[in-house]
Coordinates of C-alpha atoms and ligand atoms in Angstrom, one line a residue:
M10 CA 28.0 163.4 122.2
E11 CA 31.0 162.9 119.9
A12 CA 34.9 164.5 119.6
K13 CA 35.1 167.9 117.0
T14 CA 36.7 167.0 114.3
I15 CA 38.6 170.7 114.2
C16 CA 40.0 170.4 117.6
T17 CA 42.6 171.2 119.0
A18 CA 42.4 171.2 121.8
G19 CA 44.3 169.5 124.5
E20 CA 47.6 169.9 122.4
D21 CA 48.8 172.2 125.4
T22 CA 48.5 171.9 128.5
I23 CA 47.1 175.8 129.8
C24 CA 46.2 176.8 133.4
A25 CA 45.3 180.3 134.9
I26 CA 42.9 180.9 138.4
A27 CA 39.8 180.4 138.6
T28 CA 38.4 182.3 140.9
P29 CA 38.1 185.8 141.1
P30 CA 40.7 188.6 141.9
G31 CA 40.7 189.8 145.5
M32 CA 41.3 187.9 149.4
G33 CA 39.6 185.4 149.9
G34 CA 39.3 181.8 151.7
I35 CA 41.2 180.4 149.0
G36 CA 42.2 181.1 145.5
I37 CA 42.2 177.5 142.6
V38 CA 44.9 176.8 140.1
R39 CA 43.2 175.0 137.5
V40 CA 44.9 172.8 134.9
T41 CA 43.4 170.9 132.0
G42 CA 46.1 169.3 129.7
D43 CA 48.1 166.4 128.4
N44 CA 50.6 167.1 130.9
A45 CA 48.6 168.4 133.4
L46 CA 49.4 165.3 136.0
Q47 CA 52.6 165.5 135.1
L48 CA 53.1 169.6 136.4
L49 CA 51.1 168.3 140.0
Q50 CA 53.4 165.8 140.5
A51 CA 56.1 167.9 139.7
L52 CA 55.3 170.4 142.3
F53 CA 53.3 169.1 144.2
H54 CA 55.4 168.0 147.7
R55 CA 54.4 166.1 150.9
E56 CA 57.0 163.3 152.5
P57 CA 56.4 160.9 152.0
A58 CA 55.6 161.4 148.3
L59 CA 52.5 160.5 146.9
S60 CA 51.2 159.4 143.1
F61 CA 48.2 161.6 142.6
A62 CA 47.6 158.8 139.7
E63 CA 47.1 156.3 142.8
H64 CA 44.6 158.8 144.4
P65 CA 42.5 160.3 141.0
R66 CA 39.5 162.4 142.0
E67 CA 41.3 162.5 145.4
L68 CA 41.9 165.8 147.4
L69 CA 45.7 166.2 148.9
Y70 CA 47.5 167.9 151.2
G71 CA 50.8 168.9 150.5
H72 CA 53.1 172.5 149.9
I73 CA 53.4 173.2 146.3
R74 CA 57.6 174.1 145.4
D75 CA 59.9 175.6 143.9
P76 CA 62.0 173.2 142.4
E77 CA 64.4 175.3 141.8
R78 CA 64.5 176.7 145.0
R79 CA 63.8 174.0 147.1
E80 CA 61.0 176.6 148.6
D81 CA 57.4 176.0 149.5
V82 CA 54.9 178.7 147.5
D83 CA 52.2 177.9 149.4
E84 CA 49.7 174.9 151.7
V85 CA 47.4 173.6 149.1
L86 CA 44.8 170.6 148.4
A87 CA 44.9 169.4 145.4
V88 CA 43.0 167.1 142.9
Y89 CA 44.2 165.5 140.3
M90 CA 40.6 164.3 137.6
P91 CA 42.2 161.9 135.6
G92 CA 40.2 162.5 131.2
P93 CA 37.9 162.1 129.8
G94 CA 35.1 162.7 133.0
T95 CA 36.5 166.5 133.4
Y96 CA 34.9 169.9 132.4
T97 CA 37.4 170.0 129.8
G98 CA 37.1 166.1 129.1
E99 CA 40.7 166.4 129.4
D100 CA 43.1 165.5 132.2
V101 CA 42.3 168.3 135.2
A102 CA 44.3 169.5 138.0
E103 CA 42.9 172.0 140.6
I104 CA 45.3 173.2 142.6
D105 CA 43.8 174.9 146.8
C106 CA 45.5 177.6 147.0
H107 CA 45.1 180.3 150.3
G108 CA 43.0 183.3 148.8
G109 CA 45.7 186.2 148.3
A110 CA 47.4 187.4 145.2
V111 CA 50.8 186.0 145.9
P112 CA 50.3 182.3 146.4
L113 CA 48.5 182.5 143.3
A114 CA 50.9 184.1 141.5
E115 CA 53.4 181.9 142.5
V116 CA 51.4 178.9 141.6
M117 CA 50.8 180.4 138.2
T118 CA 54.8 181.3 137.4
L119 CA 55.9 178.0 138.6
L120 CA 53.3 176.3 136.2
M121 CA 54.3 178.6 133.7
K122 CA 57.6 178.2 134.1
S123 CA 57.1 174.4 133.3
G124 CA 55.9 174.7 130.6
C125 CA 51.8 175.8 130.8
R126 CA 50.2 178.3 128.9
H127 CA 48.3 181.0 130.2
A128 CA 44.7 180.0 129.3
E129 CA 42.3 182.5 127.2
P130 CA 39.1 184.0 128.6
G131 CA 36.2 180.9 128.4
E132 CA 40.0 178.5 126.6
F133 CA 38.5 175.9 129.6
T134 CA 34.7 176.6 128.1
K135 CA 35.7 176.5 124.4
R136 CA 37.5 173.1 125.2
A137 CA 34.8 171.7 126.9
F138 CA 32.5 172.7 123.8
L139 CA 35.8 170.8 121.5
N140 CA 35.4 167.9 123.4
G141 CA 32.7 167.1 123.1
R142 CA 31.1 167.9 127.2
M143 CA 28.3 169.7 125.9
D144 CA 27.2 172.1 122.8
L145 CA 27.7 176.0 122.1
A146 CA 24.8 176.5 123.9
Q147 CA 25.6 175.2 126.8
A148 CA 28.7 176.2 127.1
E149 CA 27.4 180.0 126.5
A150 CA 24.7 178.9 129.5
V151 CA 28.3 178.8 131.2
M152 CA 29.2 182.7 130.8
D153 CA 25.2 183.0 130.7
L154 CA 25.7 181.7 135.1
V155 CA 28.1 182.8 136.1
S156 CA 26.8 187.1 135.0
A157 CA 22.9 185.7 136.0
Q158 CA 22.2 189.0 138.3
T159 CA 18.8 187.8 139.2
E160 CA 17.5 183.8 140.6
E161 CA 15.1 183.6 137.5
A162 CA 17.9 183.8 135.0
G163 CA 19.8 181.8 136.8
S164 CA 17.0 179.2 136.4
V165 CA 16.9 180.0 132.7
A166 CA 20.5 179.8 132.1
V167 CA 21.0 175.9 134.7
S168 CA 17.9 174.6 132.5
Q169 CA 19.7 175.5 129.3
L170 CA 22.9 174.5 130.8
K171 CA 21.2 171.4 131.1
G172 CA 20.2 171.4 127.4
R173 CA 16.9 171.7 127.7
F174 CA 17.3 174.1 125.0
S175 CA 19.5 172.3 122.6
A176 CA 16.6 169.1 123.2
E177 CA 14.4 172.1 121.3
I178 CA 16.9 172.4 118.5
Q179 CA 17.9 168.8 117.8
S180 CA 14.1 168.1 117.7
L181 CA 13.5 170.8 114.7
R182 CA 16.7 169.1 113.1
A183 CA 14.8 165.3 113.3
G184 CA 12.6 166.8 112.0
L185 CA 13.7 168.7 109.0
T186 CA 16.2 165.7 108.5
D187 CA 12.7 163.3 107.5
L188 CA 11.7 166.3 105.6
L189 CA 15.3 165.9 103.8
V190 CA 15.3 162.5 103.7
Q191 CA 11.5 162.6 101.6
I192 CA 13.3 165.0 99.6
E193 CA 16.4 163.0 98.7
V194 CA 14.5 159.9 97.6
N195 CA 12.1 162.9 96.0
I196 CA 15.1 163.4 94.0
D197 CA 17.2 159.9 93.0
Y198 CA 13.4 157.8 92.4
P199 CA 11.4 160.3 91.2
D200 CA 8.5 157.9 90.0
E201 CA 8.1 156.4 92.7
D202 CA 7.3 157.3 96.1
I203 CA 5.2 160.3 97.3
D204 CA 6.0 163.9 95.8
I205 CA 7.0 166.4 98.7
L206 CA 6.1 169.1 96.9
T207 CA 2.3 168.2 96.7
D208 CA 2.3 166.2 99.8
T209 CA 0.9 168.1 102.0
G210 CA 1.9 165.8 105.1
S211 CA 5.0 167.4 104.8
L212 CA 4.5 171.3 103.3
S213 CA 2.7 171.1 107.5
A214 CA 5.2 169.2 109.1
I215 CA 7.4 172.2 107.2
R216 CA 4.4 174.8 107.9
A217 CA 4.7 173.0 112.8
L218 CA 8.3 173.3 112.3
R219 CA 8.1 177.2 111.4
E220 CA 5.6 177.5 114.2
E221 CA 8.2 176.0 116.7
I222 CA 10.9 178.2 115.7
G223 CA 8.1 181.5 116.0
K224 CA 7.1 180.5 119.5
L225 CA 10.8 179.9 120.5
L226 CA 11.9 183.5 119.1
E227 CA 8.9 185.1 120.7
S228 CA 10.0 184.1 123.9
A229 CA 13.3 186.0 122.7
R230 CA 12.1 189.1 124.0
K231 CA 11.7 188.2 127.2
G232 CA 15.0 186.2 127.0
K233 CA 16.9 189.2 126.5
I234 CA 15.6 190.9 129.2
L235 CA 15.3 188.6 131.6
R236 CA 19.4 187.8 130.6
D237 CA 20.1 191.6 130.4
G238 CA 18.0 194.0 131.9
L239 CA 16.4 197.5 131.1
R240 CA 17.3 200.5 132.5
L241 CA 14.2 202.6 133.6
A242 CA 14.4 206.1 133.8
I243 CA 12.0 208.0 136.5
V244 CA 11.1 211.6 135.6
G245 CA 9.2 214.0 137.2
K246 CA 9.0 217.2 138.1
P247 CA 10.5 217.9 141.7
N248 CA 9.2 216.7 144.6
V249 CA 6.4 214.8 142.7
G250 CA 8.0 211.5 144.9
K251 CA 10.7 210.3 142.7
S252 CA 13.1 209.1 145.6
S253 CA 9.9 207.6 147.4
L254 CA 9.1 205.5 144.6
L255 CA 12.5 203.8 144.4
N256 CA 13.7 203.9 147.5
G257 CA 10.1 201.7 148.0
L258 CA 11.1 199.1 145.3
L259 CA 14.6 198.9 146.8
R260 CA 13.2 197.6 149.6
Q261 CA 11.2 195.7 147.8
S262 CA 13.3 194.2 145.5
R263 CA 13.8 190.2 146.7
A264 CA 17.5 190.1 144.9
I265 CA 20.8 192.2 146.4
V266 CA 21.0 195.8 145.5
T267 CA 23.8 196.1 144.1
E268 CA 25.6 200.1 143.2
I269 CA 26.8 200.7 140.3
A270 CA 29.8 202.0 139.2
G271 CA 30.2 205.4 137.7
T272 CA 27.1 206.3 139.4
T273 CA 26.8 210.6 140.2
R274 CA 25.9 213.3 142.4
D275 CA 23.4 214.0 139.7
T276 CA 21.6 210.6 138.5
I277 CA 21.5 208.0 140.7
E278 CA 21.4 204.5 139.5
E279 CA 20.9 200.9 141.8
M280 CA 19.3 197.7 140.4
V281 CA 16.8 196.5 141.5
N282 CA 15.1 192.8 140.9
I283 CA 11.3 192.9 139.8
K284 CA 9.8 189.9 139.7
G285 CA 12.8 188.5 137.8
L286 CA 13.6 191.7 136.2
P287 CA 17.2 192.8 136.3
V288 CA 16.3 196.4 136.4
T289 CA 18.8 198.8 136.9
I290 CA 16.6 201.9 137.2
V291 CA 17.9 206.3 136.8
D292 CA 16.3 208.6 138.8
T293 CA 16.8 210.9 136.6
A294 CA 16.5 214.1 140.0
G295 CA 14.0 216.2 137.5
I296 CA 15.0 217.8 134.0
R297 CA 14.8 221.4 134.1
P298 CA 14.7 224.6 132.7
T299 CA 17.7 226.2 134.8
E300 CA 19.9 229.4 134.8
D301 CA 22.5 227.1 137.2
A302 CA 26.2 225.5 134.9
I303 CA 26.4 222.7 137.3
E304 CA 22.9 222.2 137.5
R305 CA 22.3 222.1 134.2
I306 CA 25.9 219.4 133.5
G307 CA 23.1 217.7 136.0
I308 CA 20.7 217.9 133.0
E309 CA 22.8 217.6 130.1
K310 CA 23.4 213.9 132.4
S311 CA 19.6 213.4 132.7
K312 CA 19.1 213.7 129.2
A313 CA 21.8 211.4 128.1
S314 CA 20.3 207.9 130.8
L315 CA 16.4 209.3 128.9
A316 CA 17.8 208.8 125.7
S317 CA 19.2 205.3 127.0
A318 CA 16.2 203.8 128.8
D319 CA 15.0 200.9 127.8
M320 CA 11.1 202.2 129.7
V321 CA 10.1 205.7 131.1
L322 CA 8.0 206.2 134.4
L323 CA 6.7 210.1 134.5
M324 CA 5.6 210.8 137.6
T325 CA 2.9 213.8 138.4
D326 CA 1.2 214.6 141.5
V327 CA -2.1 214.2 141.3
S328 CA -3.1 215.6 144.9
L329 CA -1.8 219.4 142.4
P330 CA -3.1 221.0 138.9
L331 CA -0.9 219.9 136.3
T332 CA 2.5 222.2 135.2
G333 CA 3.6 223.0 132.4
E334 CA 6.2 221.0 133.5
D335 CA 4.2 218.3 133.5
R336 CA 3.2 219.0 129.7
D337 CA 6.9 219.4 129.1
L338 CA 7.9 216.2 130.2
R339 CA 4.7 214.4 128.7
N340 CA 5.6 215.7 125.5
H341 CA 9.4 214.9 125.6
L342 CA 9.4 211.6 126.4
P343 CA 11.8 209.3 123.9
K344 CA 10.5 206.1 122.1
V345 CA 10.7 204.0 124.5
P346 CA 7.7 202.0 126.3
C347 CA 6.5 204.9 129.3
L348 CA 3.7 204.7 131.9
I349 CA 2.8 207.6 134.1
A350 CA 2.5 207.2 137.9
F351 CA 0.1 209.9 139.5
N352 CA 1.0 209.8 142.8
K353 CA 0.6 211.6 146.2
S354 CA -3.6 210.1 145.2
D355 CA -3.6 210.0 149.8
K356 CA -3.4 213.9 149.3
G357 CA -6.4 214.4 147.7
I358 CA -6.5 213.5 143.8
H359 CA -7.2 217.2 142.4
L360 CA -7.2 215.8 138.3
S361 CA -10.2 214.2 137.1
V362 CA -10.4 211.2 135.5
E363 CA -10.5 212.5 132.1
E364 CA -7.6 215.1 133.2
R365 CA -5.8 211.6 134.5
E366 CA -6.9 210.1 130.7
A367 CA -6.0 213.1 128.4
F368 CA -2.5 214.3 129.7
A369 CA -1.8 209.7 129.9
G370 CA -3.1 210.0 126.1
E371 CA -2.1 206.4 125.1
L372 CA 0.2 205.6 127.2
P373 CA -0.6 203.3 130.9
Y374 CA -1.0 204.6 134.1
V375 CA -1.2 203.5 137.7
L376 CA -2.8 206.3 140.8
I377 CA -0.7 205.2 143.3
S378 CA 0.8 206.5 147.0
L379 CA 3.9 207.4 148.3
R380 CA 3.1 208.4 151.4
G381 CA 6.0 208.0 154.2
S382 CA 8.3 205.9 152.1
A383 CA 10.8 207.8 152.9
S384 CA 10.5 207.7 156.9
K385 CA 9.4 205.6 159.1
D386 CA 6.0 206.1 158.5
E387 CA 5.6 202.6 156.0
T388 CA 1.9 202.5 156.2
W389 CA 0.0 199.4 153.3
T390 CA -0.7 202.2 150.6
N391 CA 3.4 202.8 149.8
S392 CA 3.9 199.2 149.3
E393 CA 1.0 198.8 147.7
S394 CA 1.3 201.6 144.9
V395 CA 5.0 200.0 145.4
E396 CA 4.2 196.5 144.0
R397 CA 1.2 197.6 141.5
I398 CA 3.9 199.9 139.1
E399 CA 6.5 196.5 138.9
D400 CA 3.0 194.9 138.1
L401 CA 3.1 197.2 135.6
I402 CA 6.6 197.2 135.1
Y403 CA 6.9 193.7 134.1
R404 CA 3.8 193.7 131.8
M405 CA 5.4 196.6 129.9
A406 CA 8.8 195.0 129.9
T407 CA 7.4 191.5 129.3
G408 CA 4.8 192.0 127.1
S409 CA 2.3 189.7 128.9
G410 CA -0.9 192.5 127.9
G411 CA -3.0 194.0 130.0
A412 CA -0.9 197.1 130.2
Q413 CA -4.7 199.1 129.6
E414 CA -6.2 197.2 132.6
E415 CA -4.5 199.6 134.7
R416 CA -6.8 202.6 133.0
K417 CA -9.5 201.3 135.1
G418 CA -7.9 202.1 138.7
P419 CA -10.5 203.5 141.0
S420 CA -10.7 207.8 140.5
T421 CA -10.9 208.2 144.4
G422 CA -9.5 207.7 147.2
A423 CA -5.8 205.8 147.9
P424 CA -5.3 202.6 145.3
S425 CA -7.6 199.6 145.5
P426 CA -6.0 196.5 145.0
V427 CA -6.1 195.4 141.7
A428 CA -5.6 192.0 140.9
F429 CA -2.4 190.7 138.8
P430 CA -2.1 187.4 137.7
S431 CA 1.5 186.7 139.6
A432 CA 3.1 185.3 136.6
R433 CA 6.4 184.8 136.7
F434 CA 9.4 183.5 133.5
P435 CA 8.6 180.1 132.2
A436 CA 12.1 179.8 133.3
A437 CA 12.0 175.6 133.6
S438 CA 8.8 174.7 132.0
A439 CA 9.9 175.8 128.5
A440 CA 12.4 176.6 126.6
I441 CA 13.0 180.5 125.5
V442 CA 15.8 181.9 124.3
T443 CA 18.3 184.7 126.2
N444 CA 21.0 185.3 123.6
A445 CA 20.5 187.8 120.8
R446 CA 23.1 184.7 118.7
H447 CA 19.9 182.1 118.4
E448 CA 17.3 184.7 118.2
A449 CA 19.7 185.4 114.1
A450 CA 20.6 181.7 113.6
L451 CA 16.3 180.6 114.4
R452 CA 15.1 183.7 112.8
R453 CA 17.2 182.3 109.4
A454 CA 15.9 180.2 109.8
D455 CA 12.1 180.6 110.0
L456 CA 13.5 182.7 106.5
A457 CA 14.7 179.5 104.7
L458 CA 11.8 177.6 105.7
A459 CA 9.0 180.5 104.3
S460 CA 11.2 180.6 101.4
A461 CA 10.4 176.4 101.0
L462 CA 6.7 176.8 101.5
R463 CA 7.2 179.6 98.7
A464 CA 9.3 177.1 96.1
A465 CA 6.6 174.0 96.9
S466 CA 3.5 176.8 96.4
R467 CA 5.0 177.8 92.9
G468 CA 5.6 174.1 91.7
E469 CA 10.3 174.5 92.1
P470 CA 11.8 170.9 91.9
P471 CA 13.1 169.3 94.9
E472 CA 16.0 170.8 94.6
I473 CA 15.8 174.1 95.1
L474 CA 13.2 172.7 98.6
E475 CA 16.5 170.8 99.4
I476 CA 18.2 173.8 99.3
D477 CA 16.2 175.9 101.9
L478 CA 15.7 173.1 104.2
R479 CA 19.5 172.5 104.7
T480 CA 19.9 176.4 104.8
A481 CA 17.5 176.0 108.0
Y482 CA 19.1 172.7 109.5
E483 CA 22.3 174.5 108.9
E484 CA 21.1 177.6 110.7
L485 CA 20.4 175.1 113.7
G486 CA 22.8 173.8 113.8
F487 CA 25.1 176.6 114.5
I488 CA 22.7 177.6 117.4
T489 CA 24.6 173.9 119.1
G490 CA 27.9 174.5 116.8
D491 CA 26.8 170.7 114.8
S492 CA 27.8 173.3 112.2
I493 CA 31.0 175.1 113.2
Q494 CA 32.1 178.4 111.7
H495 CA 35.7 179.6 113.5
D496 CA 34.6 183.3 113.8
V497 CA 31.3 182.0 115.7
L498 CA 33.4 180.2 118.2
Q499 CA 36.3 183.3 118.8
E500 CA 33.3 185.2 119.4
V501 CA 31.1 183.1 122.1
F502 CA 34.5 182.0 124.0
S503 CA 36.0 185.6 123.8
R504 CA 33.8 186.9 125.8
F505 CA 33.8 184.3 129.0
C506 CA 35.9 185.7 131.8
L507 CA 39.2 184.1 132.1
G508 CA 39.0 180.8 134.4
K509 CA 36.1 179.6 133.2
Ligands
LIG6 P1 10.9 214.0 144.7 O1 12.0 215.0 144.7 O2 10.1 214.1 142.9 O3 12.6 212.5 144.2 O4 9.9 213.9 145.6 P2 10.8 213.0 147.5 O5 10.7 210.7 147.2 O6 11.5 213.3 148.0 O7 9.7 213.5 147.6 C1 9.2 214.6 148.0 C2 7.9 214.5 149.5 O8 6.8 214.0 149.1 C3 8.6 213.9 150.6 O9 8.8 214.3 151.5 C4 8.1 212.4 150.3 O10 7.9 212.0 151.8 C5 6.6 212.9 149.8 N1 6.2 212.3 149.1 C6 6.1 211.2 148.7 N2 5.2 210.6 147.7 C7 3.9 211.4 148.4 C8 3.0 210.9 148.4 O11 2.4 209.8 147.9 N3 1.5 211.2 149.4 C9 2.3 211.8 150.2 N4 1.6 212.4 151.3 N5 3.9 212.4 150.3 C10 4.8 211.9 149.1

């Protein structure tokens, strides 16, 4: 990859603490730029003195010493890595300090006193991009990987970082280059070559490109959920089993469960991993009219969390008749994908299939039993039910179809196993769009190609077609950063964390 000509990297040397704040075994200070070696050498103290230039890529033991006070501020391991074979493509120094705020701050202060500048968020990766170490989509994958919440999200980010997605975009651009060359020939020698406007080969090549873009765009919905996750609100009148479901989902969750800051007493938020989807579950603790002022606050919050939900699960007790409260909740579901869980099927099923179908209307539903999930008495029925709900949520979230199959569930007794394919995201095997910026550029490229096809069908001159194809080419280039927009670069890298 070639270095970008707008490159300003290397003009100054920057430093940042690359490890998260707080106490830890080690904390790493990273330095990149032309003066990395000189700075490290000036602050590093060891008897007898050692030249980093003579020991590149070797981790050396010593101390960082304040040259003015002639006092050691930390005992460290340090390494010098000459460019261009480094993360940023420049000379890089890394200093492994003791992992506390004070030694790290002191090392940073010394570096800055020596003329080093504090890096902006994402500046290391930005330099990697500007120096041609990675393209823009790969740079964005770095951030996705750092912030990935599930293994699946991480594996998509790694694949993007390796250039899987960029390769797909480059191949689309190569297809467009071929077409553009042909048009140029057409324009320059109108009589000699085939006429691109009537050449079925060229037109079908444009259609094929649109098809490829279409496939990528289709993956965007999954990609967005995979990266950002979704918010699922569990609603239902008191005592139907909402907390039991939450507990079941937490127990079955295959990822680290993180408690989300800002959790209130009236709505509980937990993050679970449902087949690779990071799902934030909001247990809304029952929404119902009340005279009690405090409870009313809880209800307002519940309504707010319902409004912010991407999906809603309404739970009822199938062993009892439906109440006005159930119907009220059913009638006030927001306009997002919703599903219904008829719980407590082990206690006997009071609602007939017709009643359940009438209540669910067009919504998919499951008949479940979460018996024992709130106590120690866990039975197969419980985990089976949780799995059915997970399957349904996954299918609805990813649009992998078959949500309606659930409607054919058993009409009596405990839920019987329903064969769901354990579909996962095609993480490693296919390019997947996880980024809204990429999606928007793909859409614009697709519009330009559609316009090219229309121009061809109207018999417009090849120059018109060329404009559209060039637009598509440029748009795809925005994804990889081959076409450069300064404001986009600014926007992309400003979202990074410090030291990355
Ligand atoms: P919430 O108020 O909607 O959160 O309901 P909980 O999850 O606290 O459940 C209320 C009670 O119903 C608890 O005693 C649960 O153990 C019990 N329960 C939950 N699900 C089932 C079920 O499927 N069958 C039976 N028999 N009891 C259940």
